[in-house]
XYZ file of C-alpha atoms in Angstrom:
518
model
C 24.028 -98.956 -94.999
C 26.705 -97.167 -97.022
C 26.495 -93.711 -98.562
C 27.836 -93.031 -102.010
C 30.780 -90.616 -101.897
C 28.866 -87.802 -103.618
C 26.060 -88.121 -101.057
C 28.303 -87.323 -98.070
C 28.527 -83.772 -96.672
C 32.257 -83.776 -97.471
C 31.762 -84.059 -101.229
C 30.845 -80.379 -101.850
C 33.554 -79.379 -99.373
C 36.096 -81.333 -101.405
C 34.827 -79.688 -104.592
C 35.268 -76.261 -103.038
C 38.662 -77.200 -101.615
C 39.814 -78.319 -105.055
C 38.526 -75.288 -106.957
C 39.807 -72.701 -104.464
C 43.382 -73.869 -104.163
C 44.127 -77.583 -104.393
C 43.854 -77.460 -108.181
C 46.940 -75.203 -108.234
C 48.997 -77.103 -105.659
C 52.727 -77.141 -106.407
C 54.554 -80.031 -104.798
C 57.826 -78.126 -104.674
C 56.197 -75.414 -102.585
C 54.407 -78.008 -100.453
C 57.721 -79.559 -99.429
C 59.286 -76.145 -98.836
C 56.406 -75.128 -96.560
C 56.095 -78.376 -94.601
C 59.282 -79.923 -93.233
C 57.258 -82.898 -91.975
C 55.513 -83.636 -95.274
C 57.449 -86.854 -95.921
C 56.885 -88.061 -92.353
C 53.160 -87.375 -92.539
C 52.547 -88.858 -95.971
C 54.688 -91.967 -95.611
C 54.035 -95.048 -93.530
C 54.841 -98.672 -92.939
C 52.342 -101.487 -93.368
C 53.087 -105.221 -93.254
C 56.035 -105.869 -95.635
C 55.427 -102.569 -97.487
C 56.683 -99.032 -96.932
C 54.772 -96.352 -98.828
C 55.770 -92.793 -99.672
C 52.664 -90.832 -100.661
C 54.275 -87.415 -100.168
C 54.882 -86.725 -103.878
C 51.144 -86.776 -104.556
C 48.966 -83.741 -105.216
C 47.255 -83.526 -101.852
C 47.862 -81.885 -98.510
C 46.780 -82.498 -94.935
C 43.493 -80.648 -95.419
C 42.713 -82.741 -98.513
C 43.375 -85.989 -96.701
C 41.380 -84.888 -93.647
C 38.321 -84.200 -95.814
C 38.734 -87.515 -97.645
C 38.975 -89.390 -94.340
C 35.826 -87.671 -93.056
C 34.070 -88.631 -96.281
C 35.139 -92.259 -95.810
C 33.755 -92.336 -92.262
C 30.449 -90.765 -93.282
C 30.122 -93.152 -96.211
C 30.163 -96.172 -93.893
C 33.408 -97.542 -95.318
C 34.406 -99.173 -92.029
C 31.069 -100.960 -91.740
C 31.275 -102.092 -95.370
C 34.809 -103.394 -94.777
C 33.646 -105.339 -91.730
C 30.762 -106.810 -93.723
C 33.219 -107.933 -96.409
C 35.573 -109.591 -93.930
C 32.721 -111.113 -91.928
C 31.181 -112.970 -94.856
C 28.122 -110.820 -95.491
C 26.771 -110.937 -99.099
C 28.497 -107.763 -100.316
C 28.379 -109.062 -103.916
C 24.816 -107.824 -104.191
C 24.093 -108.567 -107.860
C 24.918 -112.248 -107.350
C 23.826 -112.504 -103.704
C 27.197 -113.836 -102.547
C 29.726 -113.289 -99.822
C 33.228 -112.322 -100.949
C 35.659 -114.285 -98.832
C 39.035 -114.476 -100.530
C 40.425 -113.193 -97.216
C 39.181 -116.403 -95.576
C 41.529 -118.371 -97.831
C 44.490 -116.855 -95.972
C 42.996 -116.685 -92.473
C 44.712 -119.002 -89.963
C 42.806 -122.132 -88.985
C 40.315 -121.606 -86.169
C 40.605 -117.801 -86.137
C 37.317 -116.011 -85.451
C 36.602 -112.328 -86.041
C 33.919 -110.110 -84.513
C 31.003 -110.008 -86.916
C 31.707 -113.347 -88.588
C 28.652 -114.844 -90.289
C 27.262 -118.098 -88.918
C 28.906 -120.205 -91.624
C 32.445 -118.815 -91.354
C 33.794 -121.427 -88.948
C 32.654 -124.324 -91.140
C 33.885 -122.571 -94.298
C 37.281 -121.974 -92.710
C 37.601 -125.642 -91.766
C 36.865 -126.639 -95.389
C 39.378 -124.072 -96.634
C 42.155 -125.607 -94.570
C 41.225 -129.177 -95.452
C 41.446 -128.301 -99.152
C 44.627 -126.279 -98.618
C 46.330 -129.168 -96.816
C 45.390 -131.620 -99.571
C 46.504 -129.252 -102.330
C 49.847 -128.520 -100.678
C 50.517 -132.202 -100.067
C 49.938 -132.815 -103.778
C 52.161 -129.851 -104.675
C 55.028 -131.218 -102.609
C 54.585 -134.648 -104.211
C 54.893 -133.098 -107.663
C 57.926 -131.063 -106.568
C 59.647 -134.233 -105.429
C 58.799 -136.134 -108.625
C 61.891 -135.791 -110.797
C 60.048 -137.418 -113.705
C 57.857 -134.306 -114.027
C 59.957 -131.594 -115.649
C 57.220 -129.336 -117.047
C 54.057 -127.941 -115.474
C 51.522 -126.357 -117.821
C 48.757 -124.206 -116.354
C 45.759 -123.862 -118.684
C 43.382 -121.139 -117.544
C 42.349 -117.580 -118.361
C 41.601 -114.378 -116.471
C 42.059 -114.913 -112.754
C 43.000 -118.530 -113.395
C 46.064 -117.320 -115.305
C 47.038 -113.758 -114.401
C 47.560 -114.321 -110.678
C 49.438 -117.633 -110.814
C 51.526 -116.504 -113.795
C 52.481 -113.247 -112.102
C 53.337 -114.980 -108.806
C 55.417 -117.793 -110.316
C 57.493 -115.216 -112.203
C 57.744 -112.924 -109.186
C 59.011 -115.719 -106.938
C 61.509 -117.089 -109.422
C 64.253 -116.960 -106.781
C 62.274 -119.442 -104.657
C 61.333 -121.793 -107.487
C 62.070 -125.521 -107.389
C 65.025 -126.423 -109.670
C 64.539 -128.884 -112.497
C 61.012 -127.824 -113.438
C 59.772 -125.417 -116.079
C 56.445 -123.610 -115.734
C 54.263 -122.674 -118.712
C 51.039 -120.666 -118.810
C 48.532 -121.023 -121.637
C 45.518 -118.711 -121.554
C 44.710 -117.504 -125.064
C 42.340 -119.509 -127.250
C 44.704 -118.589 -130.097
C 46.141 -121.992 -130.961
C 49.552 -120.484 -131.652
C 50.137 -120.140 -127.913
C 49.321 -123.751 -127.030
C 51.020 -125.146 -130.142
C 54.254 -123.286 -129.383
C 54.205 -124.589 -125.819
C 53.453 -128.205 -126.758
C 56.357 -128.293 -129.218
C 58.764 -128.068 -126.270
C 57.154 -130.848 -124.179
C 57.160 -134.627 -123.797
C 53.964 -136.279 -122.503
C 55.741 -138.554 -120.026
C 57.348 -135.604 -118.222
C 54.507 -133.056 -118.322
C 51.779 -132.213 -115.816
C 48.798 -130.198 -117.093
C 46.729 -128.151 -114.634
C 43.275 -127.264 -116.013
C 42.012 -124.239 -114.083
C 38.319 -123.425 -114.499
C 35.818 -123.106 -111.677
C 32.892 -124.375 -113.773
C 34.894 -126.371 -116.321
C 32.901 -124.581 -119.013
C 35.150 -121.565 -119.781
C 35.353 -121.636 -123.594
C 39.023 -120.729 -123.993
C 40.206 -123.016 -121.201
C 38.190 -126.042 -122.283
C 39.239 -125.641 -125.922
C 42.879 -125.622 -124.839
C 42.312 -128.493 -122.399
C 40.770 -130.748 -125.051
C 43.601 -129.933 -127.457
C 46.150 -130.758 -124.764
C 44.420 -134.082 -124.087
C 44.390 -134.860 -127.822
C 48.094 -134.010 -128.089
C 48.843 -136.195 -125.060
C 47.108 -139.179 -126.651
C 48.626 -138.587 -130.095
C 52.111 -138.449 -128.585
C 51.616 -141.817 -126.898
C 50.946 -140.413 -123.441
C 49.872 -142.903 -120.803
C 47.788 -142.318 -117.658
C 45.750 -139.107 -117.973
C 45.081 -139.333 -114.238
C 48.768 -138.871 -113.466
C 49.492 -136.148 -116.001
C 46.368 -133.978 -115.666
C 44.811 -132.305 -112.636
C 41.790 -130.003 -112.500
C 41.238 -126.929 -110.355
C 37.457 -126.820 -110.457
C 34.226 -127.310 -108.581
C 32.809 -129.368 -111.455
C 34.372 -132.720 -110.514
C 31.997 -134.673 -112.749
C 33.018 -132.742 -115.874
C 36.686 -133.253 -115.079
C 36.214 -136.969 -114.546
C 34.395 -137.258 -117.870
C 37.730 -136.308 -119.485
C 39.624 -138.868 -117.416
C 40.951 -136.316 -114.912
C 40.687 -137.830 -111.448
C 42.811 -135.410 -109.392
C 40.727 -132.333 -108.585
C 40.904 -129.482 -106.104
C 37.863 -127.269 -105.656
C 36.944 -123.883 -104.262
C 33.757 -121.995 -103.495
C 31.356 -119.584 -105.162
C 32.491 -116.846 -102.779
C 35.946 -116.902 -104.429
C 35.945 -114.531 -107.392
C 38.257 -115.313 -110.292
C 40.504 -112.276 -109.879
C 40.799 -113.029 -106.169
C 41.437 -116.769 -106.562
C 45.242 -116.913 -106.403
C 44.930 -117.931 -102.735
C 42.742 -120.935 -103.531
C 43.402 -124.137 -105.476
C 44.023 -121.841 -108.464
C 47.358 -121.159 -106.774
C 48.490 -124.772 -107.258
C 51.182 -123.885 -109.854
C 52.561 -121.367 -107.369
C 52.586 -124.010 -104.616
C 54.424 -126.452 -106.891
C 56.928 -123.735 -107.789
C 57.722 -122.492 -104.268
C 56.606 -125.404 -102.085
C 54.034 -125.714 -99.327
C 56.041 -123.641 -96.843
C 56.480 -120.877 -99.408
C 52.775 -120.893 -100.262
C 51.866 -120.650 -96.576
C 54.216 -117.659 -96.343
C 52.388 -116.084 -99.293
C 49.095 -116.544 -97.421
C 50.632 -115.249 -94.203
C 51.842 -112.041 -95.831
C 48.399 -111.422 -97.313
C 46.733 -112.139 -93.966
C 49.025 -109.636 -92.249
C 47.793 -106.973 -94.691
C 44.196 -108.120 -94.100
C 44.679 -107.506 -90.382
C 46.213 -104.098 -91.053
C 43.201 -103.210 -93.219
C 40.814 -104.507 -90.552
C 42.378 -102.896 -87.472
C 44.428 -99.825 -88.404
C 42.859 -96.410 -87.894
C 41.764 -94.949 -91.229
C 44.404 -92.207 -91.081
C 47.172 -94.839 -90.924
C 45.431 -97.532 -92.987
C 47.453 -97.873 -96.176
C 44.761 -99.467 -98.394
C 42.356 -96.746 -97.274
C 44.812 -93.936 -97.966
C 45.565 -95.303 -101.441
C 41.873 -95.777 -102.219
C 41.081 -92.216 -101.117
C 43.925 -90.873 -103.232
C 42.438 -92.758 -106.194
C 39.074 -91.031 -105.623
C 40.784 -87.634 -105.337
C 42.660 -88.119 -108.595
C 39.803 -89.613 -110.606
C 36.914 -87.410 -109.516
C 38.564 -84.093 -108.726
C 41.776 -83.839 -110.750
C 40.206 -85.840 -113.569
C 43.228 -88.101 -114.065
C 42.035 -91.026 -116.149
C 44.926 -93.477 -115.852
C 47.601 -94.742 -113.494
C 50.947 -96.077 -114.653
C 52.493 -99.019 -112.763
C 56.295 -99.258 -112.924
C 57.761 -102.147 -110.925
C 61.512 -101.709 -110.604
C 62.106 -105.439 -110.378
C 62.182 -107.673 -113.447
C 60.452 -110.507 -111.598
C 57.371 -108.274 -111.207
C 57.022 -107.851 -114.966
C 53.523 -109.379 -115.035
C 52.257 -107.289 -112.120
C 50.807 -104.480 -114.309
C 48.708 -107.019 -116.263
C 47.512 -108.602 -113.019
C 46.556 -105.211 -111.561
C 44.712 -104.292 -114.754
C 42.224 -107.092 -114.179
C 42.064 -106.514 -110.438
C 41.089 -102.853 -110.771
C 39.456 -102.493 -114.163
C 37.279 -105.609 -113.951
C 36.345 -104.765 -110.363
C 35.648 -101.061 -110.703
C 35.144 -100.494 -114.427
C 31.406 -99.994 -113.862
C 29.061 -97.242 -115.022
C 26.134 -97.976 -112.695
C 25.771 -97.988 -108.947
C 24.377 -100.676 -106.660
C 20.865 -99.620 -107.680
C 21.627 -100.250 -111.373
C 21.367 -96.550 -112.253
C 24.073 -94.592 -114.118
C 26.623 -92.859 -111.904
C 27.248 -89.097 -112.216
C 31.054 -89.450 -112.008
C 33.947 -91.469 -113.403
C 35.064 -94.723 -111.805
C 38.072 -96.949 -112.518
C 41.109 -95.379 -114.174
C 42.987 -97.195 -116.916
C 45.917 -99.144 -115.452
C 48.977 -99.826 -117.565
C 52.721 -100.102 -117.268
C 55.993 -101.909 -117.790
C 58.955 -102.682 -115.562
C 61.578 -100.005 -115.026
C 63.950 -99.241 -116.504
C 62.341 -100.517 -119.726
C 59.479 -98.052 -119.453
C 61.917 -95.153 -119.223
C 62.941 -95.917 -122.811
C 59.353 -96.312 -124.006
C 56.682 -94.057 -122.486
C 58.320 -92.001 -119.715
C 58.723 -89.222 -122.291
C 54.965 -88.743 -122.041
C 54.982 -88.884 -118.240
C 57.537 -86.068 -118.060
C 56.549 -83.806 -120.962
C 53.191 -84.967 -122.307
C 50.015 -82.903 -122.255
C 48.307 -85.220 -119.757
C 49.261 -85.631 -116.115
C 49.494 -89.375 -115.455
C 50.103 -90.468 -111.857
C 52.925 -93.006 -111.586
C 53.199 -95.808 -109.042
C 56.733 -97.124 -108.592
C 57.449 -100.392 -106.784
C 61.011 -101.103 -105.694
C 62.747 -103.817 -103.664
C 65.630 -102.975 -101.341
C 67.471 -106.305 -101.416
C 68.301 -108.107 -104.683
C 68.529 -111.889 -104.978
C 71.234 -111.875 -107.661
C 75.013 -111.587 -107.095
C 75.807 -109.175 -109.936
C 77.707 -106.126 -108.658
C 76.579 -102.643 -109.547
C 73.236 -103.532 -111.062
C 70.896 -103.029 -108.131
C 72.115 -99.605 -107.096
C 71.707 -98.441 -110.702
C 68.161 -99.818 -110.705
C 67.233 -98.147 -107.394
C 68.882 -94.898 -108.469
C 66.702 -94.845 -111.573
C 63.528 -95.449 -109.557
C 64.323 -92.634 -107.121
C 65.450 -90.303 -109.908
C 62.283 -90.750 -111.966
C 60.050 -89.870 -109.024
C 62.264 -86.908 -108.209
C 62.398 -85.671 -111.808
C 58.636 -85.888 -112.227
C 58.185 -83.692 -109.169
C 60.986 -81.116 -109.443
C 61.141 -80.767 -113.230
C 63.731 -78.564 -114.925
C 63.512 -74.997 -116.169
C 64.792 -74.250 -119.651
C 64.253 -71.458 -122.147
C 64.358 -74.142 -124.819
C 60.841 -75.575 -124.724
C 62.044 -78.950 -125.918
C 64.252 -79.253 -122.857
C 61.777 -77.834 -120.333
C 60.336 -80.263 -117.770
C 57.269 -78.765 -116.055
C 57.522 -81.000 -112.982
C 54.785 -81.108 -110.343
C 53.795 -84.547 -111.653
C 52.644 -86.978 -108.971
C 53.984 -90.363 -107.991
C 53.587 -92.984 -105.277
C 56.563 -95.060 -104.157
C 56.014 -98.532 -102.674
C 59.100 -100.191 -101.197
C 59.553 -103.833 -100.207
C 62.529 -104.872 -98.116
C 62.757 -108.067 -100.187
C 60.675 -109.816 -102.806
C 59.591 -112.939 -100.948
C 56.392 -114.994 -100.768
C 55.293 -113.040 -97.680
C 55.995 -109.594 -99.128
C 54.350 -110.483 -102.443
C 51.272 -111.704 -100.570
C 51.096 -108.437 -98.644
C 51.553 -106.336 -101.793
C 48.734 -108.134 -103.613
C 46.376 -107.920 -100.621
C 47.166 -104.197 -100.339
C 46.038 -103.697 -103.930
C 42.917 -105.842 -103.424
C 41.792 -103.762 -100.448
C 42.629 -100.485 -102.148
C 40.293 -101.454 -105.011
C 37.572 -102.322 -102.502
C 37.908 -98.913 -100.837
C 37.419 -96.904 -104.029
C 34.624 -99.215 -105.195
C 32.839 -98.875 -101.880
C 33.021 -95.092 -101.988
C 31.820 -95.029 -105.590
C 28.842 -97.155 -104.560
C 29.501 -99.942 -107.054
C 29.746 -103.712 -106.790
C 33.438 -104.445 -107.193
C 32.843 -108.216 -107.287
C 30.808 -108.905 -110.418
C 31.828 -108.617 -114.079
C 28.725 -108.561 -116.256
C 30.629 -106.570 -118.870
C 32.499 -109.660 -120.059
C 29.332 -111.610 -120.943
C 27.929 -110.004 -124.115
C 31.020 -110.606 -126.211
C 31.035 -114.287 -125.210
C 27.436 -114.722 -126.380
C 28.036 -112.987 -129.704
C 31.239 -114.978 -130.296
C 29.266 -118.246 -130.223
C 26.932 -116.932 -132.922
C 29.793 -115.666 -135.083
C 31.753 -118.908 -134.701
C 28.799 -120.770 -136.189
C 28.612 -118.217 -139.019
C 32.315 -118.748 -139.794
C 31.423 -122.386 -140.459
C 28.229 -121.691 -142.405
C 29.166 -118.455 -144.182
C 25.782 -116.954 -143.259
C 25.991 -113.197 -142.623
C 22.212 -112.667 -142.532
C 21.067 -110.193 -139.881
C 24.518 -108.880 -139.000
C 25.421 -105.212 -139.009
C 27.213 -104.016 -142.128
C 30.670 -103.903 -140.573
C 30.564 -107.339 -138.967
C 29.063 -108.850 -142.128
C 31.775 -107.247 -144.272
C 34.545 -108.522 -142.017
C 33.019 -112.003 -141.916
C 32.966 -112.177 -145.718
C 36.529 -110.916 -145.846
C 37.660 -113.633 -143.417
C 35.898 -116.291 -145.481
C 37.820 -115.146 -148.545
């Protein structure tokens, strides 16, 4: 059984620690007083080096947070997650995205009785999917791959295909259509020819409104353009094989109810990634994620990077009161990473009630947002440096570039290092406009290279970090009931847009409906 963070004996100690000194911590003094601060607050994990030393905590803070994590039962909760116990309590399901990247035949202490059979099915599906991916890669007649999906069926694959551009198969273009706004699909279709296009329809249930609307429009376009052989030019990533076949789609790859949408990149949903980087590249992606899984499972809490990041998130949200975190990847290929992390964290931990369904007495998920550096420096970094709110920044940099252009990469890395430094040290000036207060926190994550393995590890690191904070907050990080109400109301309003009937609506919605109807 787990204890909520505020129910541990360390919670009031952390409150006292914050109010009696930690609230006034000055990072410049902390470095001056502790020559080993960087060594203590930095560490290596699989494919990722992390510098946490420019954050507003000290050794006493971290020690209390680690004690809180142990008392809360975090380690037991982690083991239940990895072992296939039904930690998704509101839906009565296991959460086993980590099984999708576990090597064949590997058993862990505490595995549930069904894990071995599930793992065998995972690898059978993986082998079939990767064989198909390699067939498509080798098919020169297919020049365009269009992924139609939304949420986890779009954000993860889209982010990964862009991130691994340097490993992408030549001669193929990749398109991602998620929005039900027809402008997106229409603009994409205008660039395509049916005989050279493969559509991937990604929906676990094959009932997702946006995805199925786009899928039917794509099928209609294919027929209207004289397309032949739906079976060759469409594939479905779904468990609802019957629904796919009713549309003439005969190639399907499924996954399981213990794979949540925002954790589904590692499943058949990752097919566009596998086509882009090949079966060997996709296995490297899984291998990098599995290496981080093993780090999360086996490393002592004090040197467990997902745990340390998750504890820092608790410290910032519930003690400092910081309500957002800015993500700044200093690599153009990671430009969709902030959007991916938004769903991962805010859909997982944007909850106001605990496991018992009762309101929580503290804040949970921060707002995640960001843009790649150096673009963000010319957009919102003004606020990071001189705004009235303190907004923790997370920078992600890559040591080795994959382009041959001289001078660019050192300028990029210099900017990343300088921004973190400037936020911390600030600059004194009698002219208030030119004064930088400094003492503003940042985390620096460094990859040696941006490869399938390092990307897999980086994503898994963020997944586990979200689990840690969710576990300590006592919430279910694996459901998303908050997305349901709007879907239900949209069906009613769609019918009203056809009928013009505004009866029973609130005054605002009725007024807008009439305005839309002209």
